[in-house]
CSV table of C-alpha atoms in Angstrom, one decimal:
chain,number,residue,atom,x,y,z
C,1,UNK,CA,70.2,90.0,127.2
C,2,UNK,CA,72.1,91.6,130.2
C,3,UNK,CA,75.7,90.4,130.7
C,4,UNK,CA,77.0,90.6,134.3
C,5,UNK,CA,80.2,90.2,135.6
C,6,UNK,CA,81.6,89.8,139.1
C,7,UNK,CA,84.6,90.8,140.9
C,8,UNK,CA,86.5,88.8,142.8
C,9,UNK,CA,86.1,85.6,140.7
C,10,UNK,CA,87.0,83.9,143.9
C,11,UNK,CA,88.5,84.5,147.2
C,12,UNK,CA,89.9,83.3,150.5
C,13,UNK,CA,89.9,84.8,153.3
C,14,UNK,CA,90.5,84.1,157.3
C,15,UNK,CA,87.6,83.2,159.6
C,16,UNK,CA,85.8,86.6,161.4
C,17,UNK,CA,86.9,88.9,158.3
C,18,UNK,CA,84.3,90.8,155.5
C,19,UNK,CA,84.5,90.7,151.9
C,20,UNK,CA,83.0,92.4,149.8
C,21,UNK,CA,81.7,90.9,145.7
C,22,UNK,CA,81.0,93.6,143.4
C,23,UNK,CA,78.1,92.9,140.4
C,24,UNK,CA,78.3,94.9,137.6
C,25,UNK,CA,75.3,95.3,134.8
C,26,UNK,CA,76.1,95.8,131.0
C,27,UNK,CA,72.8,97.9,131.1
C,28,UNK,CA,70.6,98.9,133.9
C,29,UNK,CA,68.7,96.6,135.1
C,30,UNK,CA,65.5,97.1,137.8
C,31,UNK,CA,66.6,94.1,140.1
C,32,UNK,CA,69.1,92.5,141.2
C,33,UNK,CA,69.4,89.4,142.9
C,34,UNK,CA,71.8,86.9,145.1
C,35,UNK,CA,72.5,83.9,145.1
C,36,UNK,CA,74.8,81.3,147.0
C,37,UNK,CA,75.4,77.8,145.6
C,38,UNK,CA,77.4,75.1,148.1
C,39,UNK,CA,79.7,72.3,146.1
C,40,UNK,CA,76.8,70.5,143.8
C,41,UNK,CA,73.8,71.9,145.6
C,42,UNK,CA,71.5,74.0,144.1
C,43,UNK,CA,71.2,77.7,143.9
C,44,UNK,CA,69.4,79.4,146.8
C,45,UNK,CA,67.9,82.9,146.4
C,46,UNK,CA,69.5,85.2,149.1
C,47,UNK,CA,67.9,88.8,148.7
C,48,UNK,CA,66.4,91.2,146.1
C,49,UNK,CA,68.1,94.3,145.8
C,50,UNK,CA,66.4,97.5,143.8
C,51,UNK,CA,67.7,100.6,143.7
C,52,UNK,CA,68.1,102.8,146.3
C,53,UNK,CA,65.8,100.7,148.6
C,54,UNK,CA,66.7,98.3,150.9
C,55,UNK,CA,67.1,94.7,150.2
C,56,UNK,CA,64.9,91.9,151.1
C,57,UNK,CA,66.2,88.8,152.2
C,58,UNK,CA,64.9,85.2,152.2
C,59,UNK,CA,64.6,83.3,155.0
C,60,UNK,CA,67.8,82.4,156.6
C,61,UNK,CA,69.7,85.1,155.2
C,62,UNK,CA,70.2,88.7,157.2
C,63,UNK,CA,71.0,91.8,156.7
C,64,UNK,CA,73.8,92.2,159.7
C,65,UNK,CA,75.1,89.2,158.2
C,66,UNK,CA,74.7,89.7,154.3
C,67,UNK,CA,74.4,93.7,153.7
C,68,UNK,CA,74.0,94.2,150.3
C,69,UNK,CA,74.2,97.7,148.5
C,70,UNK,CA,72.7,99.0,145.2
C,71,UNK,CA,73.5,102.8,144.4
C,72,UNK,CA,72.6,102.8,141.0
C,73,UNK,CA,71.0,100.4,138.3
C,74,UNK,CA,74.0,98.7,137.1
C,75,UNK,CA,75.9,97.9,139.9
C,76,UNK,CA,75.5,96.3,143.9
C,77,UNK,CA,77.5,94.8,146.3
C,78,UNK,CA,77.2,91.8,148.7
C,79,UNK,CA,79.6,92.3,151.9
C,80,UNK,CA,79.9,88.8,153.8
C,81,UNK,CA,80.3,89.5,157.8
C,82,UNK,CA,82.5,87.8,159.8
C,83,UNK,CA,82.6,84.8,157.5
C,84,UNK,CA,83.2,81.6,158.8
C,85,UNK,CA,83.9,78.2,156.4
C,86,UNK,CA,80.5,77.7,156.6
C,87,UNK,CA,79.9,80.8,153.8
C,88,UNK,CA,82.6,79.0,151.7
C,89,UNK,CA,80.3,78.5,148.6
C,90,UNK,CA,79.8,80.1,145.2
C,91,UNK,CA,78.2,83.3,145.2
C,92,UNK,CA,76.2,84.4,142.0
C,93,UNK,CA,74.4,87.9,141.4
C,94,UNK,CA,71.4,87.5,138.6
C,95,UNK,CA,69.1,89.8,136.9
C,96,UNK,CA,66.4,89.9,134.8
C,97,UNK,CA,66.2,91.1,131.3
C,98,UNK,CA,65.3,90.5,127.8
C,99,UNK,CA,62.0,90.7,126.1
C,100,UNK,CA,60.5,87.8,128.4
C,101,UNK,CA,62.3,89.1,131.3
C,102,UNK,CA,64.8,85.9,131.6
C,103,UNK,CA,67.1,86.0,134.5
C,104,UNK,CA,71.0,86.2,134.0
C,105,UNK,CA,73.5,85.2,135.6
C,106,UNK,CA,77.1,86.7,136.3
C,107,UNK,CA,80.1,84.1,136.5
C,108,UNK,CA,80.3,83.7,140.3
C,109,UNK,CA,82.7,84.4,143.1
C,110,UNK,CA,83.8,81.3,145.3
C,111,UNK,CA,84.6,82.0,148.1
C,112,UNK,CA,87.1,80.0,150.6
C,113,UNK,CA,86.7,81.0,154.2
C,114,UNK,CA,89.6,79.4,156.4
N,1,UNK,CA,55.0,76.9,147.7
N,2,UNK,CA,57.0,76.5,145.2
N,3,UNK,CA,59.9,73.6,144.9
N,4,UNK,CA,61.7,71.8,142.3
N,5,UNK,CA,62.4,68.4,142.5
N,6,UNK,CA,65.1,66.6,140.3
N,7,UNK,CA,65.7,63.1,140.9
N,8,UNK,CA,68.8,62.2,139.2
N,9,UNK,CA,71.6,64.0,141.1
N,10,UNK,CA,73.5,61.8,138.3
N,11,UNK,CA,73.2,60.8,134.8
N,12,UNK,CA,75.7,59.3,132.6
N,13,UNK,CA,75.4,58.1,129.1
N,14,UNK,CA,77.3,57.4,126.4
N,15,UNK,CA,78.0,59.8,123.0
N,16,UNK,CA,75.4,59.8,120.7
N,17,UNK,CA,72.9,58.2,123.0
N,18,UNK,CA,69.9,59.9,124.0
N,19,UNK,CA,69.0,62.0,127.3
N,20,UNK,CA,66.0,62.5,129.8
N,21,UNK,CA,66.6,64.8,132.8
N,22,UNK,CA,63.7,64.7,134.7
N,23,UNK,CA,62.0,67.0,136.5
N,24,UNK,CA,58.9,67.7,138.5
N,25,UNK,CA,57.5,71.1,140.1
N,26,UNK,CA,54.9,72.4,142.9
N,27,UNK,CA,53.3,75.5,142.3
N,28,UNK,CA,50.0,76.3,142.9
N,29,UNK,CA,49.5,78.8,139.5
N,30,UNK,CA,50.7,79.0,136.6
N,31,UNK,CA,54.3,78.6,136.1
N,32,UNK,CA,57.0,80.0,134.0
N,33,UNK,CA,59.5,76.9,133.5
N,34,UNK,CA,62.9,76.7,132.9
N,35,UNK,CA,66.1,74.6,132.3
N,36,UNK,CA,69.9,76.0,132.9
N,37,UNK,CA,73.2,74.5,132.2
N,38,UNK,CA,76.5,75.2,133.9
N,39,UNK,CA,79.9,74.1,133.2
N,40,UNK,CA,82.5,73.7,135.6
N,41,UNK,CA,83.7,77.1,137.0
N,42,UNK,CA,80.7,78.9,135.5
N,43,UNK,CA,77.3,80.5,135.9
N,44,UNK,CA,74.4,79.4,134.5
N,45,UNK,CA,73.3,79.8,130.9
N,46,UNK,CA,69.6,79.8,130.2
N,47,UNK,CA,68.8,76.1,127.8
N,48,UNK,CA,65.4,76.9,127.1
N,49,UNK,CA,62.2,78.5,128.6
N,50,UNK,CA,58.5,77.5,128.6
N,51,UNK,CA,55.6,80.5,129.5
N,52,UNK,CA,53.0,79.0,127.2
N,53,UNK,CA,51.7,77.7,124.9
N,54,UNK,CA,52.9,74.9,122.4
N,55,UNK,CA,53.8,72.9,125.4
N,56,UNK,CA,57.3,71.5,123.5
N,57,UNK,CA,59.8,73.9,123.6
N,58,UNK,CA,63.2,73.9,121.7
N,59,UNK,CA,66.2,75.4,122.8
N,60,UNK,CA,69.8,75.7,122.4
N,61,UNK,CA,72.6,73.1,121.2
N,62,UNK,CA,69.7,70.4,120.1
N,63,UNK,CA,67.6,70.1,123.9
N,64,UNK,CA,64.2,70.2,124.2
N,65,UNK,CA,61.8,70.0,126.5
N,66,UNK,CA,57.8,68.9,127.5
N,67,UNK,CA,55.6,71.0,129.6
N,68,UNK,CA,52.8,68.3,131.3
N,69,UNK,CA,50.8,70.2,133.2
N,70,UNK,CA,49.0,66.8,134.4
N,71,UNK,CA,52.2,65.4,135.6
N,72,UNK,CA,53.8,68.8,136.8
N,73,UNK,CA,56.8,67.7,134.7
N,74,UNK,CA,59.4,69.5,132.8
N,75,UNK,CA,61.4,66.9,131.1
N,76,UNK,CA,64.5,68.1,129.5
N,77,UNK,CA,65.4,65.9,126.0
N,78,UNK,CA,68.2,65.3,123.2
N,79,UNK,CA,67.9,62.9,121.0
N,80,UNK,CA,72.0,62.4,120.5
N,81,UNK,CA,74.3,63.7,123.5
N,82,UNK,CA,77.7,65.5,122.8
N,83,UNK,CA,81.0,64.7,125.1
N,84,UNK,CA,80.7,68.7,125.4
N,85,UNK,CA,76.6,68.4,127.0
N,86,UNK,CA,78.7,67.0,130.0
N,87,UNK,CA,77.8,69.9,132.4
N,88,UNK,CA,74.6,70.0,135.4
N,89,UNK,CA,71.6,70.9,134.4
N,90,UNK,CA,69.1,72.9,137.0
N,91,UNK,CA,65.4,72.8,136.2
N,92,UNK,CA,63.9,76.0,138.1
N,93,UNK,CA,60.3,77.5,138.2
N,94,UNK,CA,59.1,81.2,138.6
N,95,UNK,CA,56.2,82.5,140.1
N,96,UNK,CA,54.3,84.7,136.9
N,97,UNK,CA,54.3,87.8,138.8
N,98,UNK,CA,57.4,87.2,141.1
N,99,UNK,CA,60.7,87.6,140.1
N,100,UNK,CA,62.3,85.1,142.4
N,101,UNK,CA,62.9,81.6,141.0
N,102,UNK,CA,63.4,78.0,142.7
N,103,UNK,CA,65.5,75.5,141.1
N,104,UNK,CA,66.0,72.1,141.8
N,105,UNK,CA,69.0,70.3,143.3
N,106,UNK,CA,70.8,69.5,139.6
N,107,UNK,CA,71.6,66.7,137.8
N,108,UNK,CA,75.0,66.6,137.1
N,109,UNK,CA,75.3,65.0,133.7
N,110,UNK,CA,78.6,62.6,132.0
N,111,UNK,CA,78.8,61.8,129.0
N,112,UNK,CA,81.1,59.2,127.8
N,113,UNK,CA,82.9,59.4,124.9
């Protein structure tokens, strides 16, 4: 299994500011992935990160917006742009691992935006 | 493409009673099928997987759950609910040779003592 954890565990910040979530990786890990989760929706895949490539996002999510770093194998960073309240949701970095290549999931950062 | 569709946003049941979550999936190959939990202020813990085979998978704390492929249904099962199952439950799918998975809305389970 690959434990992740996340730092901040949540956050509030003012409208047009950036903040940045760090991931961490118990053991290196190929990919990493992003996630944001609004109040009881479901989980919506924001980008793939690799190593020392750039990430790819999924539709509706941007680079300029959602720039996302990943130096090494164990570690990335999601920087949230001039956030406004509509980025105030729960923001979860996953990875696969394991024999069967499950995915895990780190604790999550919420994030306030006033 | 692929989507998840779980039509409960809410279940509630009483203690010892049992549980269906329900859930159906598109996908046009073969999937890799899976059910997490997540309790309040948490991530999400994996419940149980299904890649193939026996198409009745067990997994942790007593759930279960039945790959039709006929039905494109993933139902998640336990025969006697704990106060502590109370928690939502995501049903997600994975493309075989794609890393990036699609879950469903959640069902957002009570149980009452």
């Amino acid at each position: 299994s690959v434990l992740l954890y996340q730092k901040p565990n949540r956050d509030i910040c003012q409208s047009g500011t950036s903040l940045k979530i760090q991931c961490v990786a118990d053991s290196q890990v190929v990919s990493m992935f992003w996630y944001q989760q609004f109040q009881e929706q479901s989980l919506m895949l924001m980008a793939t990160a690799n190593e020392g490539s750039e990430a790819t996002y999924e539709s509706g999510f941007t680079k300029d917006k959602f720039p996302i770093s990943r130096p090494n194998l164990t570690f990335s960073t999601l920087t949230v742009n001039n956030a406004r309240p509509g980025d105030s949701s729960i923001y979860f970095c996953s990875s696969l691992g394991g024999a069967d290549a499950e995915q895990f999931f780190g604790p999550g950062t919420r994030l306030t935006v006033l | 493409a692929q989507s998840v569709t779980q039509p409960d946003a809410r279940v509630t049941v009483s203690e010892g009673a049992s549980l269906q979550l329900r859930c159906k999936y598109s996908y046009s190959g073969t999937p890799y099928l899976f059910w997490y939990v997540q309790y309040p202020r948490q991530g999400l813990q994996l419940l149980l997987k299904y890649y193939s085979g026996d198409p009745v998978v067990q997994g942790v704390n007593g759930f279960e759950a039945e790959f039709i492929k006929s039905n494109s249904s993933f139902h998640l099962r336990k025969a006697s609910v704990h106060w502590s199952d109370s928690a939502v439950y995501f049903c997600a799918v994975r493309n075989t040779g794609y890393q990036n998975f699609y879950f469903g809305k959640g069902t957002s389970l009570t149980v009452i003592p």
